[in-house]
PDB file of C-alpha atoms in Angstrom:
ATOM      1  CA  MET A   1      11.836 -12.394 -18.168  1.00  0.00           C
ATOM      2  CA  THR A   2      11.498 -16.072 -19.046  1.00  0.00           C
ATOM      3  CA  GLU A   3       8.921 -18.417 -17.548  1.00  0.00           C
ATOM      4  CA  LYS A   4      11.712 -20.192 -15.639  1.00  0.00           C
ATOM      5  CA  GLU A   5      13.001 -16.911 -14.201  1.00  0.00           C
ATOM      6  CA  LEU A   6       9.493 -15.976 -13.098  1.00  0.00           C
ATOM      7  CA  GLU A   7       9.095 -19.355 -11.427  1.00  0.00           C
ATOM      8  CA  ILE A   8      12.353 -18.863  -9.493  1.00  0.00           C
ATOM      9  CA  LEU A   9      11.227 -15.382  -8.487  1.00  0.00           C
ATOM     10  CA  VAL A  10       7.841 -16.544  -7.208  1.00  0.00           C
ATOM     11  CA  ASN A  11       9.477 -19.403  -5.278  1.00  0.00           C
ATOM     12  CA  SER A  12      11.896 -16.950  -3.641  1.00  0.00           C
ATOM     13  CA  SER A  13       9.018 -14.702  -2.669  1.00  0.00           C
ATOM     14  CA  ASN A  14       7.088 -17.667  -1.257  1.00  0.00           C
ATOM     15  CA  LYS A  15      10.103 -18.563   0.873  1.00  0.00           C
ATOM     16  CA  ILE A  16      10.084 -15.061   2.358  1.00  0.00           C
ATOM     17  CA  THR A  17       6.356 -15.320   3.038  1.00  0.00           C
ATOM     18  CA  GLU A  18       6.878 -18.640   4.862  1.00  0.00           C
ATOM     19  CA  HIS A  19       9.442 -16.982   7.145  1.00  0.00           C
ATOM     20  CA  TRP A  20       7.195 -13.952   7.572  1.00  0.00           C
ATOM     21  CA  ARG A  21       4.344 -16.142   8.841  1.00  0.00           C
ATOM     22  CA  LYS A  22       6.565 -17.266  11.729  1.00  0.00           C
ATOM     23  CA  TYR A  23       6.682 -13.689  12.984  1.00  0.00           C
ATOM     24  CA  GLU A  24       3.021 -12.757  12.572  1.00  0.00           C
ATOM     25  CA  ASP A  25       1.903 -13.829  16.070  1.00  0.00           C
ATOM     26  CA  ASP A  26       4.897 -11.947  17.430  1.00  0.00           C
ATOM     27  CA  ILE A  27       3.966  -8.877  15.401  1.00  0.00           C
ATOM     28  CA  LEU A  28       0.380  -8.848  16.675  1.00  0.00           C
ATOM     29  CA  GLU A  29       1.550  -9.146  20.297  1.00  0.00           C
ATOM     30  CA  LEU A  30       4.147  -6.416  19.808  1.00  0.00           C
ATOM     31  CA  ILE A  31       1.524  -4.106  18.299  1.00  0.00           C
ATOM     32  CA  ASP A  32      -0.686  -4.467  21.396  1.00  0.00           C
ATOM     33  CA  SER A  33       2.162  -3.755  23.823  1.00  0.00           C
ATOM     34  CA  SER A  34       3.885  -1.064  21.763  1.00  0.00           C
ATOM     35  CA  ASP A  35       4.070   2.665  22.481  1.00  0.00           C
ATOM     36  CA  ILE A  36       3.560   3.148  18.725  1.00  0.00           C
ATOM     37  CA  LYS A  37       0.495   0.920  18.628  1.00  0.00           C
ATOM     38  CA  GLN A  38      -1.495   3.037  16.143  1.00  0.00           C
ATOM     39  CA  THR A  39       1.459   3.351  13.768  1.00  0.00           C
ATOM     40  CA  ALA A  40       2.475  -0.304  13.930  1.00  0.00           C
ATOM     41  CA  GLU A  41      -1.133  -1.367  13.399  1.00  0.00           C
ATOM     42  CA  ALA A  42      -1.525   0.945  10.388  1.00  0.00           C
ATOM     43  CA  CYS A  43       1.624  -0.430   8.719  1.00  0.00           C
ATOM     44  CA  TYR A  44       0.697  -4.039   9.427  1.00  0.00           C
ATOM     45  CA  ILE A  45      -2.825  -3.610   8.038  1.00  0.00           C
ATOM     46  CA  LEU A  46      -1.530  -1.901   4.882  1.00  0.00           C
ATOM     47  CA  GLU A  47       0.954  -4.746   4.365  1.00  0.00           C
ATOM     48  CA  ASN A  48      -1.654  -7.420   5.062  1.00  0.00           C
ATOM     49  CA  ASN A  49      -4.223  -5.892   2.708  1.00  0.00           C
ATOM     50  CA  SER A  50      -1.549  -5.536   0.035  1.00  0.00           C
ATOM     51  CA  GLU A  51      -1.111  -9.314   0.102  1.00  0.00           C
ATOM     52  CA  SER A  52      -4.770  -9.674  -0.888  1.00  0.00           C
ATOM     53  CA  ILE A  53      -4.250  -7.245  -3.764  1.00  0.00           C
ATOM     54  CA  LEU A  54      -1.127  -9.160  -4.829  1.00  0.00           C
ATOM     55  CA  HIS A  55      -3.048 -12.440  -5.099  1.00  0.00           C
ATOM     56  CA  GLU A  56      -5.689 -10.826  -7.300  1.00  0.00           C
ATOM     57  CA  ILE A  57      -3.009  -9.220  -9.496  1.00  0.00           C
ATOM     58  CA  LEU A  58      -1.443 -12.647 -10.044  1.00  0.00           C
ATOM     59  CA  ASN A  59      -4.868 -14.129 -10.853  1.00  0.00           C
ATOM     60  CA  SER A  60      -5.534 -11.324 -13.340  1.00  0.00           C
ATOM     61  CA  VAL A  61      -2.168 -11.867 -15.026  1.00  0.00           C
ATOM     62  CA  ILE A  62      -2.737 -15.627 -15.262  1.00  0.00           C
ATOM     63  CA  ASN A  63      -6.037 -14.903 -17.030  1.00  0.00           C
ATOM     64  CA  ASN A  64      -4.418 -12.260 -19.282  1.00  0.00           C
ATOM     65  CA  ASN A  65      -6.699  -9.630 -17.774  1.00  0.00           C
ATOM     66  CA  PHE A  66      -4.170  -6.819 -17.764  1.00  0.00           C
ATOM     67  CA  TYR A  67      -6.777  -4.088 -17.422  1.00  0.00           C
ATOM     68  CA  SER A  68      -7.830  -5.424 -14.016  1.00  0.00           C
ATOM     69  CA  ALA A  69      -4.177  -5.999 -13.112  1.00  0.00           C
ATOM     70  CA  SER A  70      -3.457  -2.341 -13.899  1.00  0.00           C
ATOM     71  CA  ILE A  71      -6.240  -1.110 -11.608  1.00  0.00           C
ATOM     72  CA  LEU A  72      -5.124  -3.422  -8.812  1.00  0.00           C
ATOM     73  CA  TYR A  73      -1.453  -2.544  -9.247  1.00  0.00           C
ATOM     74  CA  ARG A  74      -2.268   1.153  -9.040  1.00  0.00           C
ATOM     75  CA  SER A  75      -3.976   0.539  -5.683  1.00  0.00           C
ATOM     76  CA  LEU A  76      -0.969  -1.487  -4.551  1.00  0.00           C
ATOM     77  CA  THR A  77       1.406   1.405  -5.308  1.00  0.00           C
ATOM     78  CA  GLU A  78      -0.763   3.742  -3.220  1.00  0.00           C
ATOM     79  CA  TYR A  79      -0.762   1.351  -0.257  1.00  0.00           C
ATOM     80  CA  PHE A  80       3.019   1.066  -0.616  1.00  0.00           C
ATOM     81  CA  LEU A  81       3.663   4.818  -0.687  1.00  0.00           C
ATOM     82  CA  ARG A  82       1.371   5.362   2.304  1.00  0.00           C
ATOM     83  CA  LEU A  83       3.215   2.702   4.294  1.00  0.00           C
ATOM     84  CA  ILE A  84       6.590   4.275   3.478  1.00  0.00           C
ATOM     85  CA  TYR A  85       5.273   7.700   4.500  1.00  0.00           C
ATOM     86  CA  ILE A  86       4.041   6.310   7.841  1.00  0.00           C
ATOM     87  CA  TYR A  87       7.367   4.513   8.364  1.00  0.00           C
ATOM     88  CA  LEU A  88       9.381   7.691   7.759  1.00  0.00           C
ATOM     89  CA  ARG A  89       7.101   9.886   9.881  1.00  0.00           C
ATOM     90  CA  ALA A  90       7.320   7.437  12.794  1.00  0.00           C
ATOM     91  CA  ASN A  91      11.113   7.353  12.596  1.00  0.00           C
ATOM     92  CA  ASN A  92      11.374  11.148  12.461  1.00  0.00           C
ATOM     93  CA  ASP A  93       8.640  12.080  14.955  1.00  0.00           C
ATOM     94  CA  LYS A  94       9.598   9.363  17.453  1.00  0.00           C
ATOM     95  CA  ASN A  95       5.989   9.061  18.598  1.00  0.00           C
ATOM     96  CA  ASP A  96       2.644   7.547  17.573  1.00  0.00           C
ATOM     97  CA  ASN A  97       1.189  10.704  15.999  1.00  0.00           C
ATOM     98  CA  VAL A  98       1.209   9.517  12.391  1.00  0.00           C
ATOM     99  CA  GLY A  99      -0.635   6.322  13.327  1.00  0.00           C
ATOM    100  CA  TYR A 100      -3.253   8.329  15.215  1.00  0.00           C
ATOM    101  CA  GLU A 101      -3.627  10.634  12.215  1.00  0.00           C
ATOM    102  CA  TYR A 102      -4.180   7.653   9.932  1.00  0.00           C
ATOM    103  CA  ASN A 103      -6.362   5.405  12.111  1.00  0.00           C
ATOM    104  CA  VAL A 104      -8.443   8.076  13.838  1.00  0.00           C
ATOM    105  CA  LEU A 105      -8.311  11.491  12.164  1.00  0.00           C
ATOM    106  CA  LEU A 106      -8.198  10.336   8.531  1.00  0.00           C
ATOM    107  CA  LYS A 107     -10.929   7.766   9.186  1.00  0.00           C
ATOM    108  CA  GLU A 108     -13.047  10.456  10.823  1.00  0.00           C
ATOM    109  CA  ASN A 109     -12.472  12.770   7.856  1.00  0.00           C
ATOM    110  CA  GLU A 110     -13.517  10.040   5.401  1.00  0.00           C
ATOM    111  CA  THR A 111     -16.629   9.282   7.469  1.00  0.00           C
ATOM    112  CA  ARG A 112     -17.719  12.914   7.604  1.00  0.00           C
ATOM    113  CA  GLN A 113     -17.034  13.418   3.908  1.00  0.00           C
ATOM    114  CA  PHE A 114     -19.107  10.340   3.096  1.00  0.00           C
ATOM    115  CA  ASN A 115     -22.027  11.534   5.230  1.00  0.00           C
ATOM    116  CA  ASN A 116     -21.844  14.990   3.675  1.00  0.00           C
ATOM    117  CA  SER A 117     -21.916  13.403   0.217  1.00  0.00           C
ATOM    118  CA  ILE A 118     -25.000  11.356   1.147  1.00  0.00           C
ATOM    119  CA  SER A 119     -26.726  14.535   2.321  1.00  0.00           C
ATOM    120  CA  GLU A 120     -25.753  16.274  -0.918  1.00  0.00           C
ATOM    121  CA  LEU A 121     -27.084  13.332  -2.938  1.00  0.00           C
ATOM    122  CA  ASN A 122     -30.390  13.539  -1.096  1.00  0.00           C
ATOM    123  CA  GLY A 123     -30.555  17.188  -2.073  1.00  0.00           C
ATOM    124  CA  TYR A 124     -30.222  16.282  -5.758  1.00  0.00           C
ATOM    125  CA  ILE A 125     -32.799  13.503  -5.807  1.00  0.00           C
ATOM    126  CA  LYS A 126     -35.493  14.816  -3.441  1.00  0.00           C
ATOM    127  CA  GLU A 127     -37.511  16.164  -6.377  1.00  0.00           C
ATOM    128  CA  TYR A 128     -37.998  12.535  -7.490  1.00  0.00           C
ATOM    129  CA  ASN A 129     -39.573  11.693  -4.119  1.00  0.00           C
ATOM    130  CA  ILE A 130     -36.795   9.261  -3.252  1.00  0.00           C
ATOM    131  CA  SER A 131     -33.937   9.517  -0.798  1.00  0.00           C
ATOM    132  CA  VAL A 132     -30.902   7.592   0.340  1.00  0.00           C
ATOM    133  CA  ASN A 133     -31.820   5.639   3.464  1.00  0.00           C
ATOM    134  CA  LYS A 134     -30.231   7.099   6.591  1.00  0.00           C
ATOM    135  CA  LYS A 135     -28.976   3.637   7.532  1.00  0.00           C
ATOM    136  CA  TYR A 136     -26.167   4.220   5.027  1.00  0.00           C
ATOM    137  CA  LEU A 137     -24.852   7.105   7.109  1.00  0.00           C
ATOM    138  CA  LYS A 138     -21.785   6.108   9.105  1.00  0.00           C
ATOM    139  CA  PRO A 139     -21.638   6.712  12.873  1.00  0.00           C
ATOM    140  CA  ILE A 140     -19.551   9.649  14.082  1.00  0.00           C
ATOM    141  CA  THR A 141     -17.283   8.444  16.885  1.00  0.00           C
ATOM    142  CA  THR A 142     -15.779  11.757  18.045  1.00  0.00           C
ATOM    143  CA  SER A 143     -16.869  15.327  18.618  1.00  0.00           C
ATOM    144  CA  MET A 144     -14.372  16.635  16.070  1.00  0.00           C
ATOM    145  CA  THR A 145     -15.555  18.713  13.147  1.00  0.00           C
ATOM    146  CA  LEU A 146     -14.670  18.062   9.520  1.00  0.00           C
ATOM    147  CA  GLU A 147     -12.359  21.078   9.688  1.00  0.00           C
ATOM    148  CA  GLN A 148     -10.421  19.555  12.588  1.00  0.00           C
ATOM    149  CA  THR A 149      -9.684  16.410  10.587  1.00  0.00           C
ATOM    150  CA  LYS A 150      -8.615  18.187   7.399  1.00  0.00           C
ATOM    151  CA  ASN A 151      -4.915  18.207   8.285  1.00  0.00           C
ATOM    152  CA  ALA A 152      -4.883  14.411   8.289  1.00  0.00           C
ATOM    153  CA  LYS A 153      -6.411  14.409   4.810  1.00  0.00           C
ATOM    154  CA  ILE A 154      -3.770  16.906   3.630  1.00  0.00           C
ATOM    155  CA  ASN A 155      -0.927  14.924   5.217  1.00  0.00           C
ATOM    156  CA  PHE A 156      -2.054  11.718   3.497  1.00  0.00           C
ATOM    157  CA  SER A 157      -2.604  13.324   0.118  1.00  0.00           C
ATOM    158  CA  TYR A 158      -0.466  11.950  -2.717  1.00  0.00           C
ATOM    159  CA  ARG A 159       1.236  15.320  -3.169  1.00  0.00           C
ATOM    160  CA  ASN A 160       2.304  15.534   0.467  1.00  0.00           C
ATOM    161  CA  ILE A 161       3.367  11.881   0.667  1.00  0.00           C
ATOM    162  CA  ILE A 162       5.642  12.270  -2.365  1.00  0.00           C
ATOM    163  CA  LYS A 163       7.084  15.523  -1.032  1.00  0.00           C
ATOM    164  CA  TYR A 164       7.844  13.933   2.332  1.00  0.00           C
ATOM    165  CA  ILE A 165       9.446  10.844   0.793  1.00  0.00           C
ATOM    166  CA  PHE A 166      11.690  13.051  -1.360  1.00  0.00           C
ATOM    167  CA  GLN A 167      12.684  15.135   1.667  1.00  0.00           C
ATOM    168  CA  ASN A 168      13.633  12.014   3.624  1.00  0.00           C
ATOM    169  CA  TYR A 169      14.852   9.789   0.820  1.00  0.00           C
ATOM    170  CA  ASN A 170      18.245   9.263   2.464  1.00  0.00           C
ATOM    171  CA  GLN A 171      16.492   7.342   5.270  1.00  0.00           C
ATOM    172  CA  ILE A 172      15.076   4.719   2.926  1.00  0.00           C
ATOM    173  CA  LYS A 173      16.975   1.459   2.652  1.00  0.00           C
ATOM    174  CA  LEU A 174      17.851   1.003  -1.009  1.00  0.00           C
ATOM    175  CA  PHE A 175      18.811  -2.189  -2.818  1.00  0.00           C
ATOM    176  CA  GLY A 176      21.526  -2.011  -5.428  1.00  0.00           C
ATOM    177  CA  PRO A 177      23.918   0.857  -6.260  1.00  0.00           C
ATOM    178  CA  ASP A 178      21.510   2.858  -8.428  1.00  0.00           C
ATOM    179  CA  ASP A 179      18.108   1.903  -7.105  1.00  0.00           C
ATOM    180  CA  ILE A 180      15.451   4.322  -8.327  1.00  0.00           C
ATOM    181  CA  PHE A 181      12.561   2.001  -7.569  1.00  0.00           C
ATOM    182  CA  PHE A 182      10.615   4.532  -5.512  1.00  0.00           C
ATOM    183  CA  PHE A 183      10.750   7.098  -8.297  1.00  0.00           C
ATOM    184  CA  ILE A 184       9.527   4.503 -10.790  1.00  0.00           C
ATOM    185  CA  VAL A 185       6.623   3.561  -8.504  1.00  0.00           C
ATOM    186  CA  MET A 186       5.640   7.228  -8.180  1.00  0.00           C
ATOM    187  CA  GLN A 187       5.607   7.558 -11.967  1.00  0.00           C
ATOM    188  CA  GLU A 188       3.544   4.369 -12.343  1.00  0.00           C
ATOM    189  CA  TYR A 189       1.051   5.634  -9.785  1.00  0.00           C
ATOM    190  CA  LEU A 190       0.438   8.678 -11.976  1.00  0.00           C
ATOM    191  CA  GLU A 191       0.396   6.742 -15.251  1.00  0.00           C
ATOM    192  CA  LEU A 192      -2.192   4.234 -14.028  1.00  0.00           C
ATOM    193  CA  SER A 193      -4.634   6.850 -12.757  1.00  0.00           C
ATOM    194  CA  SER A 194      -6.481   6.568 -16.073  1.00  0.00           C
ATOM    195  CA  PHE A 195      -7.319   2.901 -15.384  1.00  0.00           C
ATOM    196  CA  VAL A 196      -8.874   3.655 -11.997  1.00  0.00           C
ATOM    197  CA  HIS A 197     -10.901   6.625 -13.200  1.00  0.00           C
ATOM    198  CA  GLY A 198     -11.970   5.345 -16.625  1.00  0.00           C
ATOM    199  CA  GLY A 199      -9.689   7.626 -18.623  1.00  0.00           C
ATOM    200  CA  PRO A 200      -9.303   7.177 -22.396  1.00  0.00           C
ATOM    201  CA  THR A 201      -5.568   6.382 -22.345  1.00  0.00           C
ATOM    202  CA  SER A 202      -6.259   3.221 -20.332  1.00  0.00           C
ATOM    203  CA  THR A 203      -7.691   1.483 -23.409  1.00  0.00           C
ATOM    204  CA  GLU A 204      -4.241   1.400 -25.045  1.00  0.00           C
ATOM    205  CA  ILE A 205      -3.432  -1.752 -23.090  1.00  0.00           C
ATOM    206  CA  PHE A 206      -5.884  -3.803 -25.181  1.00  0.00           C
ATOM    207  CA  SER A 207      -3.696  -3.415 -28.269  1.00  0.00           C
ATOM    208  CA  LEU A 208      -0.689  -4.636 -26.252  1.00  0.00           C
ATOM    209  CA  GLN A 209      -2.537  -7.729 -25.036  1.00  0.00           C
ATOM    210  CA  SER A 210      -2.979  -8.981 -28.593  1.00  0.00           C
ATOM    211  CA  ASN A 211       0.802  -8.949 -29.129  1.00  0.00           C
ATOM    212  CA  LYS A 212       2.435 -12.066 -27.624  1.00  0.00           C
ATOM    213  CA  ASP A 213       5.789 -10.407 -26.868  1.00  0.00           C
ATOM    214  CA  GLU A 214       4.150  -7.325 -25.374  1.00  0.00           C
ATOM    215  CA  SER A 215       1.775  -9.533 -23.403  1.00  0.00           C
ATOM    216  CA  GLU A 216       4.636 -11.536 -21.874  1.00  0.00           C
ATOM    217  CA  GLU A 217       6.454  -8.320 -20.995  1.00  0.00           C
ATOM    218  CA  ILE A 218       3.387  -6.936 -19.206  1.00  0.00           C
ATOM    219  CA  ASN A 219       2.970 -10.295 -17.480  1.00  0.00           C
ATOM    220  CA  GLY A 220       6.522 -10.184 -16.115  1.00  0.00           C
ATOM    221  CA  PHE A 221       6.208  -6.512 -15.187  1.00  0.00           C
ATOM    222  CA  TYR A 222       3.182  -6.937 -12.949  1.00  0.00           C
ATOM    223  CA  ILE A 223       4.510 -10.068 -11.275  1.00  0.00           C
ATOM    224  CA  THR A 224       7.972  -8.684 -10.483  1.00  0.00           C
ATOM    225  CA  ARG A 225       6.785  -5.219  -9.439  1.00  0.00           C
ATOM    226  CA  SER A 226       3.988  -6.523  -7.224  1.00  0.00           C
ATOM    227  CA  LEU A 227       6.178  -9.116  -5.516  1.00  0.00           C
ATOM    228  CA  LYS A 228       8.863  -6.524  -4.858  1.00  0.00           C
ATOM    229  CA  ILE A 229       6.397  -4.030  -3.382  1.00  0.00           C
ATOM    230  CA  CYS A 230       4.872  -6.609  -1.045  1.00  0.00           C
ATOM    231  CA  ASN A 231       8.262  -7.845   0.122  1.00  0.00           C
ATOM    232  CA  LEU A 232       9.493  -4.293   0.676  1.00  0.00           C
ATOM    233  CA  GLN A 233       6.431  -3.613   2.803  1.00  0.00           C
ATOM    234  CA  LYS A 234       7.297  -6.581   5.022  1.00  0.00           C
ATOM    235  CA  PHE A 235      10.878  -5.312   5.199  1.00  0.00           C
ATOM    236  CA  TYR A 236       9.771  -1.894   6.439  1.00  0.00           C
ATOM    237  CA  VAL A 237       7.281  -3.304   8.950  1.00  0.00           C
ATOM    238  CA  ILE A 238      10.074  -5.399  10.494  1.00  0.00           C
ATOM    239  CA  ASN A 239      12.435  -2.412  10.502  1.00  0.00           C
ATOM    240  CA  LEU A 240       9.796  -0.155  12.052  1.00  0.00           C
ATOM    241  CA  PHE A 241       9.661  -2.540  14.998  1.00  0.00           C
ATOM    242  CA  ILE A 242      13.447  -2.816  15.229  1.00  0.00           C
ATOM    243  CA  ASN A 243      13.904   0.976  15.044  1.00  0.00           C
ATOM    244  CA  HIS A 244      11.519   1.387  17.978  1.00  0.00           C
ATOM    245  CA  ASN A 245      13.258  -1.305  20.050  1.00  0.00           C
ATOM    246  CA  LEU A 246      10.475  -3.853  19.824  1.00  0.00           C
ATOM    247  CA  LYS A 247      11.951  -7.299  20.413  1.00  0.00           C
ATOM    248  CA  PHE A 248      10.821 -10.392  18.529  1.00  0.00           C
ATOM    249  CA  SER A 249      10.564 -13.587  20.577  1.00  0.00           C
ATOM    250  CA  VAL A 250      11.114 -15.659  17.429  1.00  0.00           C
ATOM    251  CA  PRO A 251      14.897 -15.821  16.828  1.00  0.00           C
ATOM    252  CA  ASN A 252      16.900 -15.024  13.716  1.00  0.00           C
ATOM    253  CA  VAL A 253      14.873 -12.114  12.361  1.00  0.00           C
ATOM    254  CA  GLN A 254      18.085 -11.118  10.584  1.00  0.00           C
ATOM    255  CA  ILE A 255      17.721 -14.170   8.331  1.00  0.00           C
ATOM    256  CA  LEU A 256      14.346 -12.857   7.153  1.00  0.00           C
ATOM    257  CA  LEU A 257      15.806  -9.405   6.482  1.00  0.00           C
ATOM    258  CA  GLU A 258      18.697 -10.913   4.516  1.00  0.00           C
ATOM    259  CA  LEU A 259      16.292 -12.978   2.402  1.00  0.00           C
ATOM    260  CA  MET A 260      14.349  -9.802   1.639  1.00  0.00           C
ATOM    261  CA  GLU A 261      17.501  -7.903   0.702  1.00  0.00           C
ATOM    262  CA  GLN A 262      18.707 -10.682  -1.603  1.00  0.00           C
ATOM    263  CA  PHE A 263      15.287 -10.864  -3.244  1.00  0.00           C
ATOM    264  CA  ASN A 264      15.079  -7.140  -3.915  1.00  0.00           C
ATOM    265  CA  ILE A 265      18.652  -6.838  -5.138  1.00  0.00           C
ATOM    266  CA  SER A 266      17.927  -9.603  -7.678  1.00  0.00           C
ATOM    267  CA  LEU A 267      15.123  -7.593  -9.327  1.00  0.00           C
TER     268      LEU A 267
END
């Protein structure tokens, strides 16, 4: 992809973001009044946080720091797949259960796991007459046990998310006649695990950075992929609201959806 093509792409994405901003106040009001409040909130937060990741990916690419871009992009793919899973579950279950699982049960599971890990750490280091201060322990907000929250952890595991997306793939809006974008993202998620966890294969990218052609290809890859993921997330947030009969007060939401479709078809 040439520099001019990238510029056109970024400008198109910025145009979508400008339209999206017009609906944000609407979205926040709809979340509060919705019967799928937990689910809508979870999707909106994932989308919003993904925008922050996107900006840092672009900064990393500008500075030719592809190692950091790889770590950030891997996180972005996970946010994306989680949002799609929540979107599909909400459409199939026709209730707010998946949002409750994510916002309450999964959070509770993470909190209890963290506290258990702190206790375990204290067990390892007590012989050195030091301990992790109890102020680092997170407050438990429910009477649930770790066991009771395990199902949420299982449901939001990568393995289960991928399985569920495959089982419901016909419900996903695709762009283009042979769009295999979701399958590519799943593969990239696995490939980039080494960057997040300090694996040895992650160092291969340094040899690519020294090659101008390879460097430009990586540059284009991270920009196009990241922009597409973030715009798809907006697309599914809007459609989640539409599917659950939540009405926007700002007119012409269809224009925003059409802009998103045109953008994604062009990639």
